[in-house]
Coordinates of C-alpha atoms and ligand atoms in Angstrom, one line a residue:
X1 CA 0.0 0.0 0.0
X2 CA 1.2 3.4 -0.8
X3 CA 1.7 6.0 2.0
X4 CA -1.3 8.3 2.1
X5 CA -0.4 12.0 1.8
X6 CA -2.2 14.2 4.3
X7 CA -4.9 16.2 2.6
X8 CA -3.8 19.5 4.1
X9 CA -1.2 21.4 2.0
X10 CA 2.5 21.2 2.9
X11 CA 4.1 24.6 2.4
X12 CA 7.7 25.0 1.3
X13 CA 10.1 25.5 2.9
X14 CA 9.7 22.3 4.9
X15 CA 7.8 22.8 8.1
X16 CA 10.8 21.1 9.8
X17 CA 12.9 24.2 9.1
X18 CA 12.0 26.2 12.2
X19 CA 14.3 29.1 11.3
X20 CA 13.7 32.9 11.3
X21 CA 13.0 32.8 7.6
X22 CA 10.1 30.3 8.0
X23 CA 8.6 32.4 10.8
X24 CA 8.7 35.5 8.7
X25 CA 7.3 33.7 5.7
X26 CA 4.5 32.3 7.8
X27 CA 3.6 35.7 9.3
X28 CA 3.7 37.3 5.9
X29 CA 1.5 34.6 4.5
X30 CA -1.0 34.9 7.3
X31 CA -1.0 38.7 7.0
X32 CA -1.4 38.5 3.2
X33 CA -4.2 36.0 3.1
X34 CA -6.3 36.3 6.3
X35 CA -6.4 39.9 7.5
X36 CA -9.2 42.1 6.7
X37 CA -7.9 45.2 4.8
X38 CA -7.0 48.1 7.1
X39 CA -5.2 45.8 9.6
X40 CA -2.0 45.3 7.7
X41 CA 1.0 44.8 10.0
X42 CA -0.9 42.9 12.7
X43 CA -0.3 39.2 11.7
X44 CA -3.2 36.7 12.2
X45 CA -2.0 34.6 15.1
X46 CA -5.0 32.2 15.3
X47 CA -4.1 28.6 16.0
X48 CA -5.9 27.5 12.9
X49 CA -4.1 29.8 10.5
X50 CA -0.7 29.3 12.0
X51 CA -1.2 25.5 12.0
X52 CA -2.5 25.5 8.4
X53 CA 0.6 27.6 7.3
X54 CA 2.7 24.7 8.8
X55 CA 0.7 22.1 6.9
X56 CA -1.3 20.8 9.9
X57 CA -4.7 21.5 11.4
X58 CA -5.6 22.7 14.9
X59 CA -9.0 21.5 16.1
X60 CA -11.3 21.3 19.0
X61 CA -14.3 19.3 20.2
X62 CA -17.8 20.7 20.9
X63 CA -21.1 19.3 22.1
X64 CA -24.6 20.5 21.3
X65 CA -24.9 22.5 24.5
X66 CA -21.7 24.5 23.6
X67 CA -23.5 25.9 20.5
X68 CA -25.5 28.2 22.8
X69 CA -22.4 29.7 24.5
X70 CA -21.4 32.7 22.4
X71 CA -18.1 33.2 24.2
X72 CA -17.2 29.6 23.4
X73 CA -18.4 29.6 19.8
X74 CA -16.5 32.9 19.1
X75 CA -13.2 31.3 20.2
X76 CA -14.0 28.0 18.5
X77 CA -14.8 29.6 15.1
X78 CA -11.8 31.9 15.1
X79 CA -9.1 29.7 16.6
X80 CA -9.9 26.1 15.4
X81 CA -10.0 24.7 11.8
X82 CA -11.2 21.2 12.7
X83 CA -14.1 20.1 14.8
X84 CA -15.0 16.8 16.5
X85 CA -18.5 16.3 18.0
X86 CA -17.8 15.6 21.7
X87 CA -20.6 13.0 22.0
X88 CA -23.1 13.4 19.2
X89 CA -21.8 10.9 16.8
X90 CA -21.5 8.1 19.4
X91 CA -23.7 5.0 19.2
X92 CA -26.0 5.9 22.1
X93 CA -27.0 9.1 20.3
X94 CA -27.0 7.9 16.7
X95 CA -28.7 4.5 17.1
X96 CA -30.3 4.5 20.6
X97 CA -32.5 1.5 19.6
X98 CA -31.8 -1.0 17.0
X99 CA -32.4 0.3 13.5
X100 CA -33.6 3.8 14.6
X101 CA -31.1 6.4 13.7
X102 CA -30.9 10.0 14.9
X103 CA -28.3 12.3 13.3
X104 CA -30.0 15.6 14.3
X105 CA -27.6 16.4 17.2
X106 CA -24.5 15.7 15.2
X107 CA -25.9 17.5 12.2
X108 CA -26.1 20.7 14.4
X109 CA -22.4 20.4 15.1
X110 CA -21.6 19.7 11.5
X111 CA -23.5 22.8 10.4
X112 CA -21.5 24.9 12.9
X113 CA -18.4 23.5 11.3
X114 CA -19.6 24.3 7.9
X115 CA -20.6 27.9 8.8
X116 CA -17.1 28.5 10.3
X117 CA -15.2 26.7 7.4
X118 CA -14.0 24.0 9.8
X119 CA -13.3 20.4 8.7
X120 CA -14.9 17.6 10.7
X121 CA -13.6 14.5 12.4
X122 CA -16.1 11.8 12.9
X123 CA -16.0 10.3 16.4
X124 CA -16.7 7.4 16.9
X125 CA -18.3 4.3 15.3
X126 CA -17.3 1.3 17.4
X127 CA -16.6 1.8 21.1
X128 CA -17.3 -0.1 24.3
X129 CA -18.5 3.1 26.0
X130 CA -21.6 5.3 25.3
X131 CA -22.9 2.1 23.7
X132 CA -26.6 1.5 24.1
X133 CA -27.4 -1.6 26.2
X134 CA -29.3 -3.2 23.3
X135 CA -26.0 -3.8 21.6
X136 CA -24.3 -5.5 24.5
X137 CA -27.5 -7.6 25.1
X138 CA -27.6 -9.0 21.6
X139 CA -26.8 -12.7 21.1
X140 CA -23.1 -12.8 19.9
X141 CA -24.2 -14.2 16.6
X142 CA -26.0 -10.9 15.8
X143 CA -23.3 -8.4 16.8
X144 CA -21.4 -8.4 13.6
X145 CA -24.5 -7.6 11.5
X146 CA -25.5 -4.9 13.9
X147 CA -22.1 -3.3 13.9
X148 CA -21.9 -3.4 10.1
X149 CA -25.4 -1.9 9.8
X150 CA -24.5 0.9 12.3
X151 CA -21.3 1.8 10.5
X152 CA -22.9 1.7 7.0
X153 CA -25.8 4.0 8.0
X154 CA -23.8 6.5 10.0
X155 CA -20.9 6.7 7.5
X156 CA -23.3 7.0 4.6
X157 CA -25.1 9.9 6.3
X158 CA -21.9 11.9 6.4
X159 CA -20.4 10.6 3.2
X160 CA -18.2 13.3 1.6
X161 CA -18.6 15.6 4.6
X162 CA -16.0 14.3 7.0
X163 CA -12.2 14.6 6.9
X164 CA -11.8 11.4 8.9
X165 CA -13.6 8.8 11.1
X166 CA -12.4 7.3 14.4
X167 CA -13.7 3.9 13.3
X168 CA -12.6 2.0 16.3
X169 CA -12.1 3.7 19.7
X170 CA -10.1 2.3 22.6
X171 CA -9.7 -1.3 21.6
X172 CA -6.9 -2.2 24.0
X173 CA -6.4 -2.7 27.7
X174 CA -3.3 -1.2 29.3
X175 CA -1.3 -4.4 29.0
X176 CA -1.9 -4.5 25.3
X177 CA -4.5 -7.3 25.3
X178 CA -7.8 -6.6 23.5
X179 CA -10.5 -5.1 25.7
X180 CA -13.3 -7.6 26.1
X181 CA -16.3 -5.7 24.9
X182 CA -19.4 -6.7 22.8
X183 CA -17.4 -6.6 19.6
X184 CA -14.4 -8.5 20.6
X185 CA -16.5 -11.1 22.4
X186 CA -18.5 -11.7 19.3
X187 CA -15.8 -11.5 16.6
X188 CA -12.4 -11.7 18.2
X189 CA -9.8 -9.2 17.0
X190 CA -11.2 -9.5 13.5
X191 CA -13.9 -6.9 14.4
X192 CA -11.3 -4.1 13.7
X193 CA -10.6 -5.2 10.1
X194 CA -14.3 -5.7 9.6
X195 CA -15.2 -2.3 10.9
X196 CA -12.6 -0.6 8.7
X197 CA -13.7 -2.4 5.6
X198 CA -17.3 -1.6 6.2
X199 CA -16.5 2.1 6.8
X200 CA -14.4 2.2 3.6
X201 CA -17.2 0.7 1.6
X202 CA -19.6 3.4 2.8
X203 CA -17.3 6.4 2.2
X204 CA -14.2 5.8 0.2
X205 CA -12.7 9.2 0.9
X206 CA -12.8 9.7 4.7
X207 CA -9.6 8.9 6.4
X208 CA -10.1 5.9 8.6
X209 CA -8.5 5.9 12.1
X210 CA -8.0 3.7 15.1
X211 CA -8.0 5.9 18.3
X212 CA -6.8 5.2 21.8
X213 CA -5.5 6.7 25.0
X214 CA -2.2 6.0 26.8
X215 CA -0.6 5.1 23.5
X216 CA 1.4 8.3 23.3
X217 CA 4.6 6.9 24.7
X218 CA 6.2 3.5 23.9
X219 CA 4.6 1.0 26.2
X220 CA 2.8 -2.4 26.0
X221 CA -0.5 -0.7 24.8
X222 CA 1.2 1.3 22.1
X223 CA 3.1 -1.8 21.0
X224 CA -0.2 -3.6 20.6
X225 CA -1.6 -0.8 18.5
X226 CA 1.6 -0.7 16.5
X227 CA 1.5 -4.5 15.8
X228 CA -2.2 -4.3 14.9
X229 CA -1.7 -1.5 12.4
X230 CA 1.3 -3.3 10.9
X231 CA -0.7 -6.5 10.5
X232 CA -3.8 -4.6 9.1
X233 CA -1.5 -2.9 6.5
X234 CA 0.1 -6.1 5.5
X235 CA -3.4 -7.6 4.9
X236 CA -4.5 -4.6 2.8
X237 CA -7.1 -3.5 5.4
X238 CA -8.0 0.1 4.9
X239 CA -6.4 2.0 7.9
X240 CA -5.2 5.5 7.2
X241 CA -4.4 6.9 10.6
X242 CA -3.9 6.4 14.3
X243 CA -5.3 8.9 16.8
X244 CA -3.5 9.5 20.0
X245 CA -6.0 10.9 22.5
X246 CA -3.3 12.6 24.6
X247 CA -5.3 13.2 27.8
X248 CA -2.1 14.2 29.6
X249 CA -1.4 14.9 33.3
X250 CA 0.6 18.1 34.0
X251 CA 4.3 17.5 33.4
X252 CA 3.9 14.0 32.1
X253 CA 4.1 14.3 28.3
X254 CA 6.1 11.0 27.7
X255 CA 9.7 11.4 26.6
X256 CA 9.1 8.8 23.9
X257 CA 6.2 10.6 22.3
X258 CA 8.0 11.7 19.2
X259 CA 9.8 8.4 18.6
X260 CA 6.5 6.7 19.1
X261 CA 4.6 8.8 16.6
X262 CA 7.5 8.4 14.2
X263 CA 7.4 4.6 14.3
X264 CA 3.6 4.7 13.5
X265 CA 4.2 7.1 10.6
X266 CA 6.9 4.8 9.3
X267 CA 4.2 2.1 8.8
X268 CA 2.6 4.4 6.2
X269 CA -0.3 5.8 8.3
X270 CA -1.0 9.3 9.3
X271 CA -0.9 10.2 13.0
X272 CA -3.0 12.8 14.8
X273 CA -3.4 14.1 18.4
X274 CA -7.1 13.7 18.7
X275 CA -8.2 14.7 22.3
X276 CA -5.5 16.8 23.8
X277 CA -5.8 18.2 27.3
X278 CA -3.4 18.5 30.2
X279 CA -5.0 18.3 33.6
X280 CA -3.8 20.1 36.7
X281 CA -4.6 19.4 40.3
X282 CA -6.8 22.2 41.4
X283 CA -6.4 25.0 42.3
X284 CA -3.9 25.6 39.4
X285 CA -0.9 27.7 40.4
X286 CA 1.0 30.0 38.2
X287 CA 3.8 27.5 38.2
X288 CA 1.3 24.8 37.1
X289 CA 0.1 27.0 34.2
X290 CA 3.7 27.7 33.2
X291 CA 4.4 24.0 33.1
X292 CA 1.2 23.4 31.1
X293 CA 2.5 26.0 28.6
X294 CA 5.6 23.9 28.3
X295 CA 3.6 20.7 27.8
X296 CA 1.4 22.2 25.1
X297 CA 4.5 23.6 23.3
X298 CA 6.0 20.1 23.5
X299 CA 2.9 18.6 21.9
X300 CA 2.9 21.1 19.1
X301 CA 6.6 20.7 18.5
X302 CA 6.2 16.9 18.5
X303 CA 3.5 17.0 15.8
X304 CA 5.5 19.5 13.7
X305 CA 8.6 17.3 14.0
X306 CA 6.9 14.2 12.7
X307 CA 6.1 14.1 9.0
X308 CA 2.8 12.3 8.8
X309 CA 1.4 14.1 11.9
X310 CA -1.6 15.8 10.3
X311 CA -2.9 17.8 13.2
X312 CA -3.9 18.4 16.8
X313 CA -7.3 18.5 18.4
X314 CA -7.9 19.9 21.9
X315 CA -10.7 18.1 23.7
X316 CA -13.0 21.0 24.4
X317 CA -12.6 24.8 23.9
X318 CA -12.0 26.0 27.4
X319 CA -11.7 24.9 31.0
X320 CA -15.4 25.5 31.6
X321 CA -16.6 23.0 29.0
X322 CA -13.8 20.4 29.5
X323 CA -14.8 16.9 30.6
X324 CA -11.9 16.7 33.0
X325 CA -13.4 18.0 36.3
X326 CA -16.4 15.7 35.9
X327 CA -14.3 12.6 35.3
X328 CA -11.2 13.2 37.3
X329 CA -12.4 14.9 40.6
X330 CA -9.9 17.4 41.9
X331 CA -8.4 18.0 38.5
X332 CA -9.2 20.6 35.8
X333 CA -7.7 23.7 34.1
X334 CA -6.7 21.3 31.3
X335 CA -7.2 23.4 28.2
X336 CA -5.7 26.6 26.6
X337 CA -8.6 28.8 27.7
X338 CA -9.7 29.7 31.2
X339 CA -13.3 29.5 32.5
X340 CA -14.1 32.9 30.8
X341 CA -12.5 31.8 27.5
X342 CA -9.4 34.0 28.0
X343 CA -6.2 32.5 26.6
X344 CA -3.9 30.9 29.2
X345 CA -0.1 30.6 28.9
X346 CA -0.6 27.3 27.1
X347 CA -2.3 29.2 24.3
X348 CA 0.5 31.6 23.8
X349 CA 3.0 28.8 24.0
X350 CA 1.1 26.9 21.3
X351 CA 1.0 30.0 19.1
X352 CA 4.8 30.5 19.6
X353 CA 5.5 26.8 18.9
X354 CA 3.5 27.2 15.6
X355 CA 5.9 30.1 14.6
X356 CA 3.5 32.9 15.5
X357 CA 3.7 35.7 17.9
X358 CA 1.3 35.8 20.8
X359 CA 1.2 39.6 20.4
X360 CA -0.2 41.3 23.5
X361 CA 0.6 39.4 26.7
X362 CA -2.1 36.9 27.6
X363 CA -0.9 36.8 31.2
X364 CA -1.4 40.3 32.7
X365 CA 1.9 41.7 33.8
X366 CA 3.9 38.9 32.4
X367 CA 6.0 41.1 30.1
X368 CA 9.6 40.4 30.2
X369 CA 13.1 41.3 29.0
X370 CA 16.0 38.9 28.5
X371 CA 19.7 39.7 28.3
X372 CA 22.4 37.1 27.8
X373 CA 26.2 36.6 27.5
X374 CA 28.0 33.6 26.0
X375 CA 31.5 32.5 26.8
X376 CA 32.6 29.9 24.2
X377 CA 35.6 27.7 23.6
X378 CA 36.2 25.2 20.8
X379 CA 33.6 22.7 21.7
X380 CA 31.8 24.1 24.7
X381 CA 30.2 27.3 26.1
X382 CA 28.7 28.7 29.2
X383 CA 25.8 31.1 29.0
X384 CA 24.4 33.6 31.6
X385 CA 20.9 34.8 31.1
X386 CA 19.1 37.5 33.1
X387 CA 15.4 37.7 33.1
X388 CA 13.6 40.9 34.1
X389 CA 9.9 41.2 34.9
X390 CA 8.9 44.4 33.0
X391 CA 5.2 43.9 33.8
X392 CA 3.2 45.4 36.6
X393 CA 2.4 42.3 38.6
X394 CA 4.5 39.9 40.6
X395 CA 5.3 36.6 38.8
X396 CA 5.0 33.6 41.0
X397 CA 6.8 30.8 39.2
X398 CA 8.4 31.2 35.8
X399 CA 9.1 29.1 32.8
X400 CA 11.3 30.7 30.2
X401 CA 11.1 29.0 26.8
X402 CA 13.7 29.6 24.1
X403 CA 15.2 27.9 21.1
X404 CA 18.8 26.8 21.3
X405 CA 20.9 27.2 18.1
X406 CA 21.4 23.9 16.2
X407 CA 24.2 21.7 17.7
X408 CA 24.0 23.1 21.2
X409 CA 23.4 20.5 23.9
X410 CA 22.9 21.5 27.6
X411 CA 25.1 19.5 29.9
X412 CA 24.5 21.3 33.2
X413 CA 22.6 24.4 34.6
X414 CA 22.4 26.6 37.6
X415 CA 19.6 28.6 39.2
X416 CA 17.0 27.0 36.9
X417 CA 16.1 23.5 35.6
X418 CA 16.4 23.1 31.8
X419 CA 14.5 20.6 29.7
X420 CA 15.1 19.1 27.1
X421 CA 18.8 19.5 26.5
X422 CA 18.5 20.9 23.0
X423 CA 16.1 22.5 20.5
X424 CA 13.1 24.2 22.2
X425 CA 14.1 24.4 25.8
X426 CA 12.1 25.5 28.9
X427 CA 14.1 26.9 31.9
X428 CA 12.0 26.7 35.0
X429 CA 12.7 28.4 38.3
X430 CA 14.0 26.5 41.3
X431 CA 12.4 26.6 44.8
X432 CA 14.2 29.8 45.8
X433 CA 13.9 32.0 42.8
X434 CA 10.3 31.7 41.4
X435 CA 9.1 35.1 42.6
X436 CA 9.8 38.1 40.5
X437 CA 8.4 41.4 41.6
X438 CA 7.7 44.1 39.0
X439 CA 11.1 45.4 37.8
X440 CA 13.0 42.6 39.5
X441 CA 15.6 40.5 37.7
X442 CA 16.9 37.0 38.2
X443 CA 19.8 35.2 36.6
X444 CA 20.5 31.6 35.6
X445 CA 22.9 29.9 33.3
X446 CA 24.0 26.7 31.7
X447 CA 26.9 24.9 30.2
X448 CA 26.5 23.3 26.8
X449 CA 28.5 21.6 24.1
X450 CA 28.3 23.0 20.6
X451 CA 29.3 22.1 17.0
X452 CA 30.2 25.6 15.8
X453 CA 27.2 27.8 16.5
X454 CA 27.8 29.7 19.7
X455 CA 25.1 32.4 19.4
X456 CA 22.5 33.1 22.1
X457 CA 19.2 31.3 22.0
X458 CA 16.3 33.0 20.2
X459 CA 12.5 33.4 20.6
X460 CA 12.3 33.8 24.4
X461 CA 8.9 33.6 26.0
X462 CA 8.0 33.8 29.6
X463 CA 5.0 31.7 30.8
X464 CA 4.0 31.7 27.2
X465 CA 4.3 35.4 26.4
X466 CA 7.1 36.7 24.2
X467 CA 10.0 38.6 25.8
X468 CA 12.0 41.5 24.4
X469 CA 15.8 40.9 24.1
X470 CA 18.3 43.6 24.6
Ligands
XIL1 C1 -16.1 12.1 26.7 C2 -17.0 13.4 26.6 O1 -16.1 14.5 26.5 C3 -17.9 13.5 27.8 O2 -18.8 14.5 27.6 C4 -18.7 12.2 28.0 O3 -19.4 12.2 29.1 C5 -17.7 11.0 28.0 O4 -16.9 11.0 26.9 N1 -12.1 9.4 25.2 C6 -12.9 9.6 24.1 C7 -14.0 10.6 24.2 O5 -12.7 9.0 23.1 O6 -15.1 10.3 23.4 C8 -14.4 10.9 25.6 O7 -15.3 12.0 25.6 C9 -13.2 11.2 26.4 C10 -12.2 10.0 26.5

């Protein structure tokens, strides 16, 4: 089977080249194509346009109730270019009793997407959860026909209207064995291939995905998904992509995320982040929000670094409509927008990671200035960086993101903890230097090896908002 090319355009220069030239070109493109006249100069920094300029999409999920919230819909239509119905395409809504289909709720979401020129991800056809009890009560001999009928009807209803379908959702247990649900009990692991083939027959153009959680890093569950996709591809079963839900816990984006996406892409399937959120134990502190900004930037950078990663979808628009507080008591604040749909540091960090500029600071008083000095020798260097709070409010906990020149690898640091060692790095305060009053400065530094480039890092941002450099 040939490798499927993502449907979204790939601009040149390559989106891997994250240099100043690319950033300028992206900003110019955004300004040229998207700004109403009279606003020249202020680049469009929406997630959707920045992502599209990089050849990926940025999406969100919405439920019917969200359609009545104008603060939410304004952000959704402006910032996101892909939409997933949060619940409305699930079996309990679309076929609540056998043979009776109801697509009205999902059609409302689809029509919002159309009005706002968003593409749609279909979610989901075959899943153990939000499954009406009539399916699990069927004699096993009847489950296959019921599943095929469900897929055929639902996919046919949306034929030609969807970018992709999550055909099978969450087929695996944590240890990599198949989940024992109505489908596996009736058909064994063959239900996956059967579902994919049935979906392909009903809409030959929608991209067909398998979707799961806790498969973002390399582990027994992602190994099982990998082996399944490999085996399906070798049998010519139509599978076009793997969705990584990415319901992360603060600070726990797996270190093997990129390598894992890469190995799936190497099988000739697309990969997508389908349900991103990053939950924080409540109440969220400034330090937590800064760490979350780093986590979001890491996710964006990971998708951008993997050819075959077609896009990122956040699960919900803002903290107020997120599923997290209801499902994980004590946790919340998991999205890029606060309860009033104001952007959080994670938003600015995502914009920055997409090559945009967050413009006016989303964190009141978080404006900053950075100065630095390098002391280099043939293969190594030390660097001292001074960070000044030029805003009008005290910063409690800081995370300074910057891009290290190619070839520089951090080997040690002082007065801050740096991670990762190269590329897009976040320097986070230690226990004793997290507080920065207005006008106050703090210094930290690091030692690094280099391969010839000894210049200062670029693109500094503090808690997600860009800093000036002197
Ligand atoms: C969640 C919805 O957001 C909630 O409103 C609903 O109560 C439960 O399902 N993985 C998935 C999504 O694939 O469909 C789930 O959505 C979140 C976990």
